[in-house]
Amino acid sequence: MKIHIDNQVNGDDISGSVTCDNILNFFVDGQLEASSNDWKVGSPVSFSDTAHVLAFDCRDEGVIAGIRGSFSNGVVTDSSWRCSTSDDEGWKELGFDDSNWQDATIQTHSDWGNKPTSIASEAKWIWTAGDFTDRHVFCRRRLHPGTRLDLRLDQNDKPKPGEEPVNRVDAAALKHDILYRNKDITSRHEADKQMIIKLENIPNPTFKERIQRALIIKLLKAKMKMGMGIADEIHKKFRNLTD
């Protein structure tokens, strides 16, 4: 059995404005969208709301350094972005694991004033913790957390050719065949929480689906609170029900 969940997107474009002090390259899902060497002027960008990863490549050539941007979907540069001084292979792509990258550091320098004016005031100047001693910085942020969550309870269920690779959330989940597709979940507990919410809101489930759903939710909640060892008995009940 597999439960597949798609968060709906509209297929509309997201617009935004981005900058970097000093040399900017901005990417969406690995594709270059904007380049600039003038931080005072925001670079306009536009991309589909089905995009998954926004990424800044910024090189500092002065005394202070920073990255800033805002987008029409409400995303702004803040401490939720992940940053590094390492140009790791695939860092601009969805499948890249940025768990070893640091949270972005909010820059408090006042030299920038309110420029660029095209960027929303809520957006912060961000960088790595090394401040201007880090001359070349890479920052990224995932969009659509929870998009295409897959809860898989069948070892024979494999992704079809062309589908994203399966992300095994943790070793315990591997044992129980609980997998999430797409690496756009920031933590395993957040993934479990989102799955529970979606399961609880499946429209018009059949009687069997309600029983299965209840056991899966119980399993996920036990996993979140007490670890998979405590969830073993629940999982066995589910296996007995579905085998």
PDB file of C-alpha atoms in Angstrom:
ATOM      1  CA  MET A   1       0.000   0.000   0.000  1.00  0.00           C
ATOM      2  CA  LYS A   2       1.179   3.512  -0.766  1.00  0.00           C
ATOM      3  CA  ILE A   3      -0.479   6.782   0.171  1.00  0.00           C
ATOM      4  CA  HIS A   4       0.508   9.569  -2.220  1.00  0.00           C
ATOM      5  CA  ILE A   5      -0.102  13.221  -1.389  1.00  0.00           C
ATOM      6  CA  ASP A   6       0.213  16.188  -3.741  1.00  0.00           C
ATOM      7  CA  ASN A   7       0.020  19.723  -2.421  1.00  0.00           C
ATOM      8  CA  GLN A   8      -1.734  21.771  -5.074  1.00  0.00           C
ATOM      9  CA  VAL A   9       0.064  24.568  -6.921  1.00  0.00           C
ATOM     10  CA  ASN A  10      -1.497  26.981  -9.373  1.00  0.00           C
ATOM     11  CA  GLY A  11       1.011  26.882 -12.206  1.00  0.00           C
ATOM     12  CA  ASP A  12       1.330  30.678 -11.987  1.00  0.00           C
ATOM     13  CA  ASP A  13       4.573  32.623 -12.008  1.00  0.00           C
ATOM     14  CA  ILE A  14       6.344  33.913  -8.920  1.00  0.00           C
ATOM     15  CA  SER A  15       8.106  37.244  -9.333  1.00  0.00           C
ATOM     16  CA  GLY A  16      10.833  38.690  -7.184  1.00  0.00           C
ATOM     17  CA  SER A  17      13.860  40.898  -6.829  1.00  0.00           C
ATOM     18  CA  VAL A  18      17.321  39.744  -5.730  1.00  0.00           C
ATOM     19  CA  THR A  19      20.714  41.249  -5.036  1.00  0.00           C
ATOM     20  CA  CYS A  20      24.113  40.449  -3.595  1.00  0.00           C
ATOM     21  CA  ASP A  21      27.031  42.524  -2.380  1.00  0.00           C
ATOM     22  CA  ASN A  22      28.964  42.231  -4.693  1.00  0.00           C
ATOM     23  CA  ILE A  23      28.758  39.685  -7.555  1.00  0.00           C
ATOM     24  CA  LEU A  24      25.451  37.816  -7.891  1.00  0.00           C
ATOM     25  CA  ASN A  25      24.359  34.641  -9.612  1.00  0.00           C
ATOM     26  CA  PHE A  26      20.808  33.538  -8.750  1.00  0.00           C
ATOM     27  CA  PHE A  27      19.423  30.110  -9.651  1.00  0.00           C
ATOM     28  CA  VAL A  28      16.023  28.408  -9.639  1.00  0.00           C
ATOM     29  CA  ASP A  29      16.168  24.601  -9.662  1.00  0.00           C
ATOM     30  CA  GLY A  30      19.742  24.788 -10.917  1.00  0.00           C
ATOM     31  CA  GLN A  31      19.000  27.178 -13.802  1.00  0.00           C
ATOM     32  CA  LEU A  32      20.646  30.609 -13.850  1.00  0.00           C
ATOM     33  CA  GLU A  33      17.965  33.314 -13.630  1.00  0.00           C
ATOM     34  CA  ALA A  34      19.893  36.499 -12.819  1.00  0.00           C
ATOM     35  CA  SER A  35      23.435  37.867 -12.684  1.00  0.00           C
ATOM     36  CA  SER A  36      24.630  41.258 -11.484  1.00  0.00           C
ATOM     37  CA  ASN A  37      27.594  43.138 -10.060  1.00  0.00           C
ATOM     38  CA  ASP A  38      25.625  46.143  -8.750  1.00  0.00           C
ATOM     39  CA  TRP A  39      24.071  45.425  -5.354  1.00  0.00           C
ATOM     40  CA  LYS A  40      22.266  48.793  -5.299  1.00  0.00           C
ATOM     41  CA  VAL A  41      19.870  47.629  -8.027  1.00  0.00           C
ATOM     42  CA  GLY A  42      17.671  44.575  -7.515  1.00  0.00           C
ATOM     43  CA  SER A  43      17.616  42.052 -10.354  1.00  0.00           C
ATOM     44  CA  PRO A  44      14.043  41.109 -11.354  1.00  0.00           C
ATOM     45  CA  VAL A  45      13.284  37.393 -11.563  1.00  0.00           C
ATOM     46  CA  SER A  46      10.235  35.353 -12.536  1.00  0.00           C
ATOM     47  CA  PHE A  47       9.716  31.601 -12.308  1.00  0.00           C
ATOM     48  CA  SER A  48       6.971  28.987 -12.019  1.00  0.00           C
ATOM     49  CA  ASP A  49       5.359  28.341  -8.641  1.00  0.00           C
ATOM     50  CA  THR A  50       6.203  24.682  -9.178  1.00  0.00           C
ATOM     51  CA  ALA A  51       9.875  25.530  -8.523  1.00  0.00           C
ATOM     52  CA  HIS A  52      11.574  23.745  -5.631  1.00  0.00           C
ATOM     53  CA  VAL A  53      14.908  25.428  -4.860  1.00  0.00           C
ATOM     54  CA  LEU A  54      16.085  29.050  -4.855  1.00  0.00           C
ATOM     55  CA  ALA A  55      19.857  29.493  -4.706  1.00  0.00           C
ATOM     56  CA  PHE A  56      22.305  32.400  -4.429  1.00  0.00           C
ATOM     57  CA  ASP A  57      25.960  32.279  -5.444  1.00  0.00           C
ATOM     58  CA  CYS A  58      27.565  35.494  -4.138  1.00  0.00           C
ATOM     59  CA  ARG A  59      31.150  36.726  -4.194  1.00  0.00           C
ATOM     60  CA  ASP A  60      32.190  39.597  -1.919  1.00  0.00           C
ATOM     61  CA  GLU A  61      34.754  42.110  -3.129  1.00  0.00           C
ATOM     62  CA  GLY A  62      34.431  44.772  -0.445  1.00  0.00           C
ATOM     63  CA  VAL A  63      34.382  45.298   3.307  1.00  0.00           C
ATOM     64  CA  ILE A  64      30.869  44.000   4.012  1.00  0.00           C
ATOM     65  CA  ALA A  65      28.972  41.176   2.363  1.00  0.00           C
ATOM     66  CA  GLY A  66      25.347  40.158   2.046  1.00  0.00           C
ATOM     67  CA  ILE A  67      22.564  38.503   0.060  1.00  0.00           C
ATOM     68  CA  ARG A  68      19.020  39.840  -0.088  1.00  0.00           C
ATOM     69  CA  GLY A  69      15.814  39.015  -1.941  1.00  0.00           C
ATOM     70  CA  SER A  70      12.027  38.937  -1.764  1.00  0.00           C
ATOM     71  CA  PHE A  71       9.408  37.074  -3.778  1.00  0.00           C
ATOM     72  CA  SER A  72       5.685  37.414  -4.489  1.00  0.00           C
ATOM     73  CA  ASN A  73       4.903  34.135  -2.697  1.00  0.00           C
ATOM     74  CA  GLY A  74       6.001  35.725   0.588  1.00  0.00           C
ATOM     75  CA  VAL A  75       9.463  34.167   0.732  1.00  0.00           C
ATOM     76  CA  VAL A  76      12.212  36.569   1.816  1.00  0.00           C
ATOM     77  CA  THR A  77      15.839  36.152   2.772  1.00  0.00           C
ATOM     78  CA  ASP A  78      16.036  35.403   6.491  1.00  0.00           C
ATOM     79  CA  SER A  79      17.583  32.870   8.866  1.00  0.00           C
ATOM     80  CA  SER A  80      15.539  30.017   7.334  1.00  0.00           C
ATOM     81  CA  TRP A  81      17.947  29.911   4.384  1.00  0.00           C
ATOM     82  CA  ARG A  82      20.876  27.485   4.451  1.00  0.00           C
ATOM     83  CA  CYS A  83      24.348  28.807   3.644  1.00  0.00           C
ATOM     84  CA  SER A  84      27.862  27.504   3.122  1.00  0.00           C
ATOM     85  CA  THR A  85      31.269  28.515   1.829  1.00  0.00           C
ATOM     86  CA  SER A  86      31.548  25.202  -0.036  1.00  0.00           C
ATOM     87  CA  ASP A  87      30.583  24.875  -3.691  1.00  0.00           C
ATOM     88  CA  ASP A  88      29.342  21.316  -3.187  1.00  0.00           C
ATOM     89  CA  GLU A  89      28.329  19.285  -6.215  1.00  0.00           C
ATOM     90  CA  GLY A  90      24.609  19.649  -6.923  1.00  0.00           C
ATOM     91  CA  TRP A  91      24.077  22.332  -4.266  1.00  0.00           C
ATOM     92  CA  LYS A  92      21.596  24.206  -6.484  1.00  0.00           C
ATOM     93  CA  GLU A  93      19.435  21.116  -7.032  1.00  0.00           C
ATOM     94  CA  LEU A  94      16.428  19.688  -5.195  1.00  0.00           C
ATOM     95  CA  GLY A  95      18.111  16.405  -4.323  1.00  0.00           C
ATOM     96  CA  PHE A  96      21.039  18.049  -2.522  1.00  0.00           C
ATOM     97  CA  ASP A  97      21.232  17.384   1.235  1.00  0.00           C
ATOM     98  CA  ASP A  98      21.931  20.728   2.938  1.00  0.00           C
ATOM     99  CA  SER A  99      21.620  19.392   6.492  1.00  0.00           C
ATOM    100  CA  ASN A 100      25.328  20.074   7.068  1.00  0.00           C
ATOM    101  CA  TRP A 101      25.021  23.674   5.926  1.00  0.00           C
ATOM    102  CA  GLN A 102      24.553  26.415   8.521  1.00  0.00           C
ATOM    103  CA  ASP A 103      21.473  28.567   9.062  1.00  0.00           C
ATOM    104  CA  ALA A 104      21.909  31.941   7.409  1.00  0.00           C
ATOM    105  CA  THR A 105      23.242  34.706   9.645  1.00  0.00           C
ATOM    106  CA  ILE A 106      21.355  38.022   9.612  1.00  0.00           C
ATOM    107  CA  GLN A 107      23.731  40.866   8.776  1.00  0.00           C
ATOM    108  CA  THR A 108      23.368  43.950  10.976  1.00  0.00           C
ATOM    109  CA  HIS A 109      25.526  46.362   8.971  1.00  0.00           C
ATOM    110  CA  SER A 110      23.757  49.656   8.195  1.00  0.00           C
ATOM    111  CA  ASP A 111      25.844  50.654   5.178  1.00  0.00           C
ATOM    112  CA  TRP A 112      23.249  49.401   2.680  1.00  0.00           C
ATOM    113  CA  GLY A 113      20.501  51.768   3.825  1.00  0.00           C
ATOM    114  CA  ASN A 114      17.175  50.882   2.189  1.00  0.00           C
ATOM    115  CA  LYS A 115      18.670  49.776  -1.128  1.00  0.00           C
ATOM    116  CA  PRO A 116      17.615  48.155  -3.339  1.00  0.00           C
ATOM    117  CA  THR A 117      14.136  49.682  -3.054  1.00  0.00           C
ATOM    118  CA  SER A 118      12.637  46.923  -5.227  1.00  0.00           C
ATOM    119  CA  ILE A 119      13.143  44.382  -2.418  1.00  0.00           C
ATOM    120  CA  ALA A 120      10.537  44.129   0.365  1.00  0.00           C
ATOM    121  CA  SER A 121      11.548  45.660   3.687  1.00  0.00           C
ATOM    122  CA  GLU A 122      10.912  42.324   5.438  1.00  0.00           C
ATOM    123  CA  ALA A 123      13.852  40.778   3.581  1.00  0.00           C
ATOM    124  CA  LYS A 124      17.082  40.613   5.584  1.00  0.00           C
ATOM    125  CA  TRP A 125      20.657  40.797   4.428  1.00  0.00           C
ATOM    126  CA  ILE A 126      22.048  37.313   5.051  1.00  0.00           C
ATOM    127  CA  TRP A 127      25.469  35.667   4.937  1.00  0.00           C
ATOM    128  CA  THR A 128      27.472  33.011   6.723  1.00  0.00           C
ATOM    129  CA  ALA A 129      28.616  33.393  10.321  1.00  0.00           C
ATOM    130  CA  GLY A 130      32.109  34.269   9.097  1.00  0.00           C
ATOM    131  CA  ASP A 131      30.870  37.667   7.894  1.00  0.00           C
ATOM    132  CA  PHE A 132      33.248  39.414   5.456  1.00  0.00           C
ATOM    133  CA  THR A 133      36.033  36.906   6.135  1.00  0.00           C
ATOM    134  CA  ASP A 134      33.957  34.492   4.010  1.00  0.00           C
ATOM    135  CA  ARG A 135      34.454  35.919   0.534  1.00  0.00           C
ATOM    136  CA  HIS A 136      32.407  33.448  -1.516  1.00  0.00           C
ATOM    137  CA  VAL A 137      29.091  32.191  -0.137  1.00  0.00           C
ATOM    138  CA  PHE A 138      26.294  29.913  -1.355  1.00  0.00           C
ATOM    139  CA  CYS A 139      22.763  30.094   0.099  1.00  0.00           C
ATOM    140  CA  ARG A 140      19.672  28.057  -0.773  1.00  0.00           C
ATOM    141  CA  ARG A 141      16.060  27.621   0.264  1.00  0.00           C
ATOM    142  CA  ARG A 142      13.524  24.920  -0.548  1.00  0.00           C
ATOM    143  CA  LEU A 143      10.009  25.828  -1.640  1.00  0.00           C
ATOM    144  CA  HIS A 144       6.786  23.811  -1.294  1.00  0.00           C
ATOM    145  CA  PRO A 145       7.730  21.806   1.820  1.00  0.00           C
ATOM    146  CA  GLY A 146       5.665  18.634   1.800  1.00  0.00           C
ATOM    147  CA  THR A 147       5.058  18.583  -1.942  1.00  0.00           C
ATOM    148  CA  ARG A 148       4.665  15.018  -3.188  1.00  0.00           C
ATOM    149  CA  LEU A 149       4.951  13.241   0.115  1.00  0.00           C
ATOM    150  CA  ASP A 150       4.800   9.495  -0.325  1.00  0.00           C
ATOM    151  CA  LEU A 151       4.090   7.143   2.549  1.00  0.00           C
ATOM    152  CA  ARG A 152       5.123   3.712   1.324  1.00  0.00           C
ATOM    153  CA  LEU A 153       4.271   0.507   3.129  1.00  0.00           C
ATOM    154  CA  ASP A 154       5.165  -1.943   0.402  1.00  0.00           C
ATOM    155  CA  GLN A 155       8.774  -2.995  -0.149  1.00  0.00           C
ATOM    156  CA  ASN A 156       8.032  -3.719  -3.811  1.00  0.00           C
ATOM    157  CA  ASP A 157       6.848  -0.179  -4.514  1.00  0.00           C
ATOM    158  CA  LYS A 158       9.660   1.457  -6.494  1.00  0.00           C
ATOM    159  CA  PRO A 159       9.721   4.908  -8.129  1.00  0.00           C
ATOM    160  CA  LYS A 160       9.029   4.842 -11.855  1.00  0.00           C
ATOM    161  CA  PRO A 161      11.711   5.944 -14.346  1.00  0.00           C
ATOM    162  CA  GLY A 162      11.952   9.721 -14.344  1.00  0.00           C
ATOM    163  CA  GLU A 163      10.522  10.123 -10.858  1.00  0.00           C
ATOM    164  CA  GLU A 164      12.533  11.804  -8.141  1.00  0.00           C
ATOM    165  CA  PRO A 165      14.677   9.493  -6.044  1.00  0.00           C
ATOM    166  CA  VAL A 166      13.179   8.274  -2.808  1.00  0.00           C
ATOM    167  CA  ASN A 167      14.489  10.023   0.284  1.00  0.00           C
ATOM    168  CA  ARG A 168      14.780   7.649   3.212  1.00  0.00           C
ATOM    169  CA  VAL A 169      13.932   9.843   6.168  1.00  0.00           C
ATOM    170  CA  ASP A 170      15.797   7.737   8.731  1.00  0.00           C
ATOM    171  CA  ALA A 171      17.064   4.213   9.335  1.00  0.00           C
ATOM    172  CA  ALA A 172      14.064   3.284  11.471  1.00  0.00           C
ATOM    173  CA  ALA A 173      11.697   4.372   8.734  1.00  0.00           C
ATOM    174  CA  LEU A 174      13.647   2.194   6.314  1.00  0.00           C
ATOM    175  CA  LYS A 175      12.830  -0.831   8.455  1.00  0.00           C
ATOM    176  CA  HIS A 176       9.153   0.020   8.285  1.00  0.00           C
ATOM    177  CA  ASP A 177       9.096   1.045   4.620  1.00  0.00           C
ATOM    178  CA  ILE A 178       8.064   4.610   5.468  1.00  0.00           C
ATOM    179  CA  LEU A 179       9.629   6.763   2.784  1.00  0.00           C
ATOM    180  CA  TYR A 180       9.190  10.329   1.619  1.00  0.00           C
ATOM    181  CA  ARG A 181       9.794  11.325  -1.974  1.00  0.00           C
ATOM    182  CA  ASN A 182      11.629  14.626  -2.602  1.00  0.00           C
ATOM    183  CA  LYS A 183      14.163  16.112  -0.230  1.00  0.00           C
ATOM    184  CA  ASP A 184      12.092  19.172   0.602  1.00  0.00           C
ATOM    185  CA  ILE A 185      11.309  18.288   4.216  1.00  0.00           C
ATOM    186  CA  THR A 186      13.489  20.114   6.711  1.00  0.00           C
ATOM    187  CA  SER A 187      13.055  17.518   9.454  1.00  0.00           C
ATOM    188  CA  ARG A 188      11.630  14.030   9.869  1.00  0.00           C
ATOM    189  CA  HIS A 189       9.134  15.221  12.496  1.00  0.00           C
ATOM    190  CA  GLU A 190       7.872  17.935  10.176  1.00  0.00           C
ATOM    191  CA  ALA A 191       7.415  15.321   7.457  1.00  0.00           C
ATOM    192  CA  ASP A 192       5.461  13.095   9.846  1.00  0.00           C
ATOM    193  CA  LYS A 193       3.298  16.005  10.993  1.00  0.00           C
ATOM    194  CA  GLN A 194       2.444  16.987   7.441  1.00  0.00           C
ATOM    195  CA  MET A 195       1.604  13.407   6.541  1.00  0.00           C
ATOM    196  CA  ILE A 196      -0.713  13.087   9.561  1.00  0.00           C
ATOM    197  CA  ILE A 197      -2.548  16.298   8.647  1.00  0.00           C
ATOM    198  CA  LYS A 198      -3.051  15.123   5.079  1.00  0.00           C
ATOM    199  CA  LEU A 199      -4.182  11.673   6.172  1.00  0.00           C
ATOM    200  CA  GLU A 200      -6.719  13.183   8.558  1.00  0.00           C
ATOM    201  CA  ASN A 201      -8.212  15.198   5.717  1.00  0.00           C
ATOM    202  CA  ILE A 202      -8.604  12.538   3.025  1.00  0.00           C
ATOM    203  CA  PRO A 203     -12.128  13.095   1.625  1.00  0.00           C
ATOM    204  CA  ASN A 204     -14.735  10.321   1.807  1.00  0.00           C
ATOM    205  CA  PRO A 205     -12.541   7.385   2.848  1.00  0.00           C
ATOM    206  CA  THR A 206     -13.979   3.885   2.712  1.00  0.00           C
ATOM    207  CA  PHE A 207     -14.349   1.845   5.907  1.00  0.00           C
ATOM    208  CA  LYS A 208     -11.137  -0.078   5.205  1.00  0.00           C
ATOM    209  CA  GLU A 209      -9.301   3.139   4.361  1.00  0.00           C
ATOM    210  CA  ARG A 210     -10.428   4.666   7.664  1.00  0.00           C
ATOM    211  CA  ILE A 211      -9.008   1.690   9.585  1.00  0.00           C
ATOM    212  CA  GLN A 212      -5.755   1.808   7.633  1.00  0.00           C
ATOM    213  CA  ARG A 213      -5.523   5.555   8.068  1.00  0.00           C
ATOM    214  CA  ALA A 214      -6.073   5.335  11.819  1.00  0.00           C
ATOM    215  CA  LEU A 215      -3.307   2.766  12.214  1.00  0.00           C
ATOM    216  CA  ILE A 216      -0.882   4.750  10.049  1.00  0.00           C
ATOM    217  CA  ILE A 217      -1.555   7.927  12.037  1.00  0.00           C
ATOM    218  CA  LYS A 218      -1.049   6.024  15.272  1.00  0.00           C
ATOM    219  CA  LEU A 219       2.222   4.644  13.920  1.00  0.00           C
ATOM    220  CA  LEU A 220       3.484   8.057  12.827  1.00  0.00           C
ATOM    221  CA  LYS A 221       2.558   9.678  16.139  1.00  0.00           C
ATOM    222  CA  ALA A 222       4.304   6.911  18.056  1.00  0.00           C
ATOM    223  CA  LYS A 223       7.365   7.364  15.855  1.00  0.00           C
ATOM    224  CA  MET A 224       7.389  11.093  16.546  1.00  0.00           C
ATOM    225  CA  LYS A 225       6.974  10.791  20.298  1.00  0.00           C
ATOM    226  CA  MET A 226       8.812   7.633  21.282  1.00  0.00           C
ATOM    227  CA  GLY A 227      10.807   6.339  18.338  1.00  0.00           C
ATOM    228  CA  MET A 228      10.195   3.420  16.033  1.00  0.00           C
ATOM    229  CA  GLY A 229      10.945   0.792  18.665  1.00  0.00           C
ATOM    230  CA  ILE A 230       7.682   1.655  20.455  1.00  0.00           C
ATOM    231  CA  ALA A 231       5.866   1.656  17.120  1.00  0.00           C
ATOM    232  CA  ASP A 232       6.744  -1.953  16.275  1.00  0.00           C
ATOM    233  CA  GLU A 233       3.500  -3.438  17.596  1.00  0.00           C
ATOM    234  CA  ILE A 234       1.405  -0.893  15.731  1.00  0.00           C
ATOM    235  CA  HIS A 235       3.270  -1.686  12.542  1.00  0.00           C
ATOM    236  CA  LYS A 236       2.678  -5.418  13.023  1.00  0.00           C
ATOM    237  CA  LYS A 237      -1.049  -4.759  13.359  1.00  0.00           C
ATOM    238  CA  PHE A 238      -0.987  -2.794  10.139  1.00  0.00           C
ATOM    239  CA  ARG A 239       0.885  -5.579   8.346  1.00  0.00           C
ATOM    240  CA  ASN A 240      -1.653  -8.140   9.559  1.00  0.00           C
ATOM    241  CA  LEU A 241      -4.470  -5.948   8.300  1.00  0.00           C
ATOM    242  CA  THR A 242      -3.046  -5.314   4.831  1.00  0.00           C
ATOM    243  CA  ASP A 243      -1.273  -8.598   4.053  1.00  0.00           C
TER     244      ASP A 243
END
